[in-house]
PDB file of C-alpha atoms in Angstrom:
ATOM      1  CA  MET A  24      -0.015   0.013   0.067  1.00 52.00           C
ATOM      2  CA  PRO A  25       2.692   2.614   0.626  1.00 63.00           C
ATOM      3  CA  VAL A  26       4.132   2.091  -2.781  1.00 59.00           C
ATOM      4  CA  ARG A  27       0.742   2.902  -4.354  1.00 61.00           C
ATOM      5  CA  ARG A  28       0.420   6.039  -2.298  1.00 62.00           C
ATOM      6  CA  TYR A  29       4.056   7.074  -3.208  1.00 60.00           C
ATOM      7  CA  ILE A  30       3.269   6.555  -6.969  1.00 64.00           C
ATOM      8  CA  LEU A  31      -0.126   8.511  -6.444  1.00 62.00           C
ATOM      9  CA  PHE A  32       1.757  11.330  -4.714  1.00 63.00           C
ATOM     10  CA  ILE A  33       4.393  11.547  -7.472  1.00 68.00           C
ATOM     11  CA  CYS A  34       1.704  11.696 -10.183  1.00 61.00           C
ATOM     12  CA  PHE A  35      -0.051  14.451  -8.353  1.00 63.00           C
ATOM     13  CA  VAL A  36       3.095  16.564  -8.086  1.00 60.00           C
ATOM     14  CA  HIS A  37       3.664  16.103 -11.792  1.00 61.00           C
ATOM     15  CA  ILE A  38       0.183  17.078 -12.613  1.00 68.00           C
ATOM     16  CA  ALA A  39       0.315  20.132 -10.313  1.00 61.00           C
ATOM     17  CA  VAL A  40       3.670  21.229 -11.760  1.00 61.00           C
ATOM     18  CA  ALA A  41       2.514  20.972 -15.316  1.00 62.00           C
ATOM     19  CA  ALA A  42      -0.707  22.815 -14.498  1.00 58.00           C
ATOM     20  CA  ALA A  43       1.225  25.624 -12.765  1.00 59.00           C
ATOM     21  CA  ALA A  44       3.462  25.922 -15.880  1.00 58.00           C
ATOM     22  CA  GLN A  45       0.660  26.682 -18.224  1.00 60.00           C
ATOM     23  CA  PRO A  46       0.165  30.371 -19.251  1.00 64.00           C
ATOM     24  CA  SER A  47      -2.841  31.823 -17.405  1.00 67.00           C
ATOM     25  CA  HIS A  48      -3.508  34.287 -20.328  1.00 75.00           C
ATOM     26  CA  ILE A  49      -3.068  33.707 -23.957  1.00 76.00           C
ATOM     27  CA  ASN A  50      -3.037  36.734 -26.293  1.00 75.00           C
ATOM     28  CA  PHE A  51      -4.510  36.466 -29.823  1.00 73.00           C
ATOM     29  CA  THR A  52      -4.035  38.794 -32.663  1.00 76.00           C
ATOM     30  CA  SER A  53      -6.562  38.910 -35.423  1.00 78.00           C
ATOM     31  CA  LEU A  54      -5.806  40.087 -38.931  1.00 80.00           C
ATOM     32  CA  THR A  55      -8.588  41.446 -41.068  1.00 81.00           C
ATOM     33  CA  SER A  56      -9.085  43.369 -44.239  1.00 82.00           C
ATOM     34  CA  ARG A  57      -8.681  46.546 -42.094  1.00 84.00           C
ATOM     35  CA  ASP A  58      -4.997  45.538 -41.563  1.00 81.00           C
ATOM     36  CA  GLY A  59      -4.431  44.691 -45.231  1.00 81.00           C
ATOM     37  CA  LEU A  60      -5.845  41.124 -45.715  1.00 81.00           C
ATOM     38  CA  LEU A  61      -7.356  40.908 -49.111  1.00 82.00           C
ATOM     39  CA  SER A  62     -10.590  39.148 -47.728  1.00 84.00           C
ATOM     40  CA  ASN A  63     -11.893  38.145 -44.401  1.00 86.00           C
ATOM     41  CA  SER A  64     -12.791  34.817 -46.107  1.00 89.00           C
ATOM     42  CA  VAL A  65      -9.876  32.647 -45.517  1.00 91.00           C
ATOM     43  CA  ASN A  66      -9.506  29.168 -47.144  1.00 92.00           C
ATOM     44  CA  ALA A  67      -5.990  28.176 -45.871  1.00 94.00           C
ATOM     45  CA  ILE A  68      -3.038  29.421 -43.902  1.00 94.00           C
ATOM     46  CA  LEU A  69       0.556  28.232 -44.052  1.00 96.00           C
ATOM     47  CA  LYS A  70       3.637  29.304 -41.970  1.00 96.00           C
ATOM     48  CA  ASP A  71       6.620  28.526 -44.149  1.00 96.00           C
ATOM     49  CA  ARG A  72      10.154  27.540 -43.195  1.00 96.00           C
ATOM     50  CA  TYR A  73      11.182  31.221 -43.289  1.00 95.00           C
ATOM     51  CA  GLY A  74       8.613  32.227 -40.742  1.00 95.00           C
ATOM     52  CA  LEU A  75       6.372  33.942 -43.376  1.00 96.00           C
ATOM     53  CA  LEU A  76       2.535  33.596 -43.079  1.00 95.00           C
ATOM     54  CA  TRP A  77       0.780  32.749 -46.288  1.00 97.00           C
ATOM     55  CA  ILE A  78      -2.919  33.419 -46.209  1.00 95.00           C
ATOM     56  CA  ALA A  79      -5.206  32.015 -48.951  1.00 95.00           C
ATOM     57  CA  THR A  80      -8.334  34.133 -49.318  1.00 94.00           C
ATOM     58  CA  ASP A  81     -11.379  34.376 -51.807  1.00 92.00           C
ATOM     59  CA  ASP A  82      -9.623  37.455 -53.209  1.00 93.00           C
ATOM     60  CA  GLY A  83      -6.036  36.569 -53.634  1.00 93.00           C
ATOM     61  CA  LEU A  84      -2.964  35.536 -51.672  1.00 96.00           C
ATOM     62  CA  ASN A  85      -1.348  37.461 -48.876  1.00 95.00           C
ATOM     63  CA  LYS A  86       2.122  36.957 -47.467  1.00 96.00           C
ATOM     64  CA  PHE A  87       2.573  38.332 -44.004  1.00 94.00           C
ATOM     65  CA  ASP A  88       6.003  38.968 -42.529  1.00 93.00           C
ATOM     66  CA  GLY A  89       4.818  39.850 -39.134  1.00 90.00           C
ATOM     67  CA  THR A  90       4.458  43.502 -39.884  1.00 90.00           C
ATOM     68  CA  ASN A  91       3.416  43.976 -43.558  1.00 91.00           C
ATOM     69  CA  PHE A  92       1.279  42.265 -46.203  1.00 92.00           C
ATOM     70  CA  THR A  93       2.399  41.398 -49.594  1.00 94.00           C
ATOM     71  CA  VAL A  94      -0.546  40.848 -52.016  1.00 95.00           C
ATOM     72  CA  TYR A  95      -0.635  38.473 -54.870  1.00 96.00           C
ATOM     73  CA  ARG A  96      -3.537  38.510 -57.333  1.00 94.00           C
ATOM     74  CA  HIS A  97      -4.377  37.629 -60.876  1.00 92.00           C
ATOM     75  CA  GLN A  98      -3.183  40.278 -63.341  1.00 93.00           C
ATOM     76  CA  ALA A  99      -4.666  40.081 -66.839  1.00 92.00           C
ATOM     77  CA  GLY A 100      -1.844  39.638 -69.418  1.00 93.00           C
ATOM     78  CA  ASP A 101       0.724  38.606 -66.877  1.00 92.00           C
ATOM     79  CA  SER A 102       1.420  34.950 -67.157  1.00 89.00           C
ATOM     80  CA  SER A 103       3.574  34.888 -64.078  1.00 91.00           C
ATOM     81  CA  SER A 104       0.734  36.161 -61.763  1.00 92.00           C
ATOM     82  CA  LEU A 105      -1.818  33.895 -60.051  1.00 92.00           C
ATOM     83  CA  ARG A 106      -4.222  32.156 -62.490  1.00 88.00           C
ATOM     84  CA  ALA A 107      -7.280  33.303 -60.363  1.00 89.00           C
ATOM     85  CA  ASN A 108      -7.961  35.242 -57.187  1.00 92.00           C
ATOM     86  CA  GLU A 109      -9.716  32.580 -55.249  1.00 93.00           C
ATOM     87  CA  ILE A 110      -6.931  30.600 -53.538  1.00 94.00           C
ATOM     88  CA  LEU A 111      -8.175  27.374 -52.123  1.00 93.00           C
ATOM     89  CA  ALA A 112      -5.163  25.432 -50.798  1.00 95.00           C
ATOM     90  CA  LEU A 113      -1.499  25.859 -49.893  1.00 97.00           C
ATOM     91  CA  TYR A 114       1.362  23.386 -49.504  1.00 96.00           C
ATOM     92  CA  GLU A 115       5.177  23.748 -48.770  1.00 96.00           C
ATOM     93  CA  ASP A 116       7.117  20.736 -49.890  1.00 94.00           C
ATOM     94  CA  PRO A 117      10.356  19.565 -48.106  1.00 92.00           C
ATOM     95  CA  ARG A 118      12.500  21.614 -50.473  1.00 91.00           C
ATOM     96  CA  GLY A 119      10.755  24.879 -49.405  1.00 93.00           C
ATOM     97  CA  ASN A 120       8.706  25.257 -52.542  1.00 94.00           C
ATOM     98  CA  LEU A 121       5.275  26.923 -51.983  1.00 97.00           C
ATOM     99  CA  TRP A 122       2.414  25.385 -54.036  1.00 96.00           C
ATOM    100  CA  VAL A 123      -0.864  27.329 -54.547  1.00 96.00           C
ATOM    101  CA  ALA A 124      -4.201  25.996 -55.802  1.00 92.00           C
ATOM    102  CA  THR A 125      -6.714  28.372 -57.257  1.00 88.00           C
ATOM    103  CA  SER A 126     -10.359  27.935 -58.407  1.00 85.00           C
ATOM    104  CA  GLY A 127      -9.672  28.585 -62.008  1.00 74.00           C
ATOM    105  CA  GLY A 128      -6.247  27.430 -62.955  1.00 60.00           C
ATOM    106  CA  ALA A 129      -4.963  24.229 -61.307  1.00 70.00           C
ATOM    107  CA  ILE A 130      -1.709  24.651 -59.379  1.00 89.00           C
ATOM    108  CA  SER A 131       1.097  26.990 -59.295  1.00 92.00           C
ATOM    109  CA  GLN A 132       4.582  27.014 -57.728  1.00 95.00           C
ATOM    110  CA  TYR A 133       5.825  30.342 -56.229  1.00 96.00           C
ATOM    111  CA  ASP A 134       9.399  31.317 -57.376  1.00 94.00           C
ATOM    112  CA  ARG A 135      10.829  33.013 -54.394  1.00 93.00           C
ATOM    113  CA  ARG A 136      13.876  34.398 -56.240  1.00 94.00           C
ATOM    114  CA  LYS A 137      11.890  35.937 -58.954  1.00 95.00           C
ATOM    115  CA  ASP A 138       8.697  36.729 -56.984  1.00 95.00           C
ATOM    116  CA  LYS A 139       6.481  35.025 -59.463  1.00 95.00           C
ATOM    117  CA  PHE A 140       4.373  31.911 -60.113  1.00 94.00           C
ATOM    118  CA  ILE A 141       5.125  29.037 -62.369  1.00 92.00           C
ATOM    119  CA  HIS A 142       1.915  27.181 -63.576  1.00 89.00           C
ATOM    120  CA  PHE A 143       1.166  23.541 -63.981  1.00 84.00           C
ATOM    121  CA  PRO A 144       0.109  22.416 -66.502  1.00 74.00           C
ATOM    122  CA  ALA A 145       1.949  25.201 -68.519  1.00 58.00           C
ATOM    123  CA  GLY A 146      -0.367  24.819 -71.438  1.00 49.00           C
ATOM    124  CA  ALA A 147      -4.150  23.868 -71.794  1.00 42.00           C
ATOM    125  CA  GLY A 148      -4.179  20.771 -69.789  1.00 45.00           C
ATOM    126  CA  GLY A 149      -2.648  17.401 -70.214  1.00 48.00           C
ATOM    127  CA  ASP A 150      -3.476  13.800 -69.355  1.00 51.00           C
ATOM    128  CA  GLY A 151      -7.147  14.739 -68.797  1.00 52.00           C
ATOM    129  CA  PHE A 152      -6.335  17.639 -66.422  1.00 58.00           C
ATOM    130  CA  LEU A 153      -8.308  20.757 -67.193  1.00 56.00           C
ATOM    131  CA  SER A 154      -6.555  23.995 -67.182  1.00 59.00           C
ATOM    132  CA  ASN A 155      -9.472  25.577 -65.166  1.00 62.00           C
ATOM    133  CA  ALA A 156      -9.521  22.616 -62.756  1.00 70.00           C
ATOM    134  CA  VAL A 157     -10.698  23.449 -59.203  1.00 82.00           C
ATOM    135  CA  VAL A 158      -8.057  21.964 -56.836  1.00 86.00           C
ATOM    136  CA  ARG A 159      -9.238  21.651 -53.289  1.00 86.00           C
ATOM    137  CA  SER A 160      -6.258  20.286 -51.536  1.00 90.00           C
ATOM    138  CA  ILE A 161      -2.516  19.701 -52.106  1.00 93.00           C
ATOM    139  CA  CYS A 162      -0.014  17.423 -50.441  1.00 93.00           C
ATOM    140  CA  GLY A 163       3.294  15.713 -51.316  1.00 93.00           C
ATOM    141  CA  ASP A 164       4.851  12.317 -51.073  1.00 92.00           C
ATOM    142  CA  ARG A 165       8.242  11.046 -50.212  1.00 91.00           C
ATOM    143  CA  ASP A 166       9.237  10.904 -53.932  1.00 92.00           C
ATOM    144  CA  GLY A 167       8.742  14.692 -54.314  1.00 92.00           C
ATOM    145  CA  LYS A 168       5.464  14.236 -56.264  1.00 94.00           C
ATOM    146  CA  ILE A 169       2.695  16.700 -55.651  1.00 93.00           C
ATOM    147  CA  TRP A 170      -0.911  15.185 -55.112  1.00 92.00           C
ATOM    148  CA  MET A 171      -3.793  17.332 -55.963  1.00 89.00           C
ATOM    149  CA  ALA A 172      -7.476  16.654 -54.871  1.00 87.00           C
ATOM    150  CA  GLN A 173      -9.952  17.849 -57.497  1.00 84.00           C
ATOM    151  CA  PHE A 174     -13.724  17.230 -57.609  1.00 79.00           C
ATOM    152  CA  GLU A 175     -13.442  14.777 -60.564  1.00 77.00           C
ATOM    153  CA  SER A 176     -10.276  12.726 -59.425  1.00 81.00           C
ATOM    154  CA  PRO A 177      -7.019  13.040 -57.699  1.00 87.00           C
ATOM    155  CA  TYR A 178      -3.995  13.998 -59.816  1.00 88.00           C
ATOM    156  CA  VAL A 179      -0.226  13.631 -59.359  1.00 90.00           C
ATOM    157  CA  LEU A 180       2.306  16.251 -60.596  1.00 91.00           C
ATOM    158  CA  ASP A 181       5.865  15.290 -61.137  1.00 92.00           C
ATOM    159  CA  PRO A 182       7.611  18.740 -60.623  1.00 90.00           C
ATOM    160  CA  ALA A 183      10.727  17.469 -62.434  1.00 89.00           C
ATOM    161  CA  THR A 184       8.961  16.879 -65.628  1.00 89.00           C
ATOM    162  CA  GLY A 185       5.771  18.977 -65.299  1.00 86.00           C
ATOM    163  CA  ARG A 186       3.644  16.031 -66.175  1.00 88.00           C
ATOM    164  CA  ILE A 187       0.246  15.664 -64.458  1.00 87.00           C
ATOM    165  CA  VAL A 188      -1.329  12.215 -64.249  1.00 86.00           C
ATOM    166  CA  LYS A 189      -4.880  11.323 -63.349  1.00 85.00           C
ATOM    167  CA  MET A 190      -5.173   8.593 -60.939  1.00 83.00           C
ATOM    168  CA  ASP A 191      -7.568   5.819 -61.856  1.00 78.00           C
ATOM    169  CA  LEU A 192      -9.634   4.896 -58.848  1.00 73.00           C
ATOM    170  CA  THR A 193     -11.803   2.328 -60.507  1.00 70.00           C
ATOM    171  CA  ARG A 194      -9.269  -0.583 -60.219  1.00 64.00           C
TER     172      ARG A 194
END
């Protein structure tokens, strides 16, 4: 019986110490369109390896450095801008590349050095992938391939070749 009481006492002390170490007050900061956010309708948020906060909205993409916003939107006639303003998903791959999914243009990779976007597929679709596809989610696998969830079917992009392949789910 004394061993049980000792173990119970030790557990109680650990719980009490852990509870006392918790902050009693947590501060939250909200960012809205008044602060420079393009839209208060946010679809995804990603903090990248450089500490930048990327915010996907219904009216474009915001990059927040902790103080200032940088705005990325579709610019007619500029093939290096976003394909559409409704940003639906964000993903950072293990190499630090930022991938952006829009409602009207499949998927784009952000080129940090040139501050522009590279679009996939580059042309008018390939392997059944529509150039105006709505990509709802993005993730990557251990081989460096980028997986995209679209309403019709999942697709896989090989960034090295730029080839997009539709996954057959009927097997």
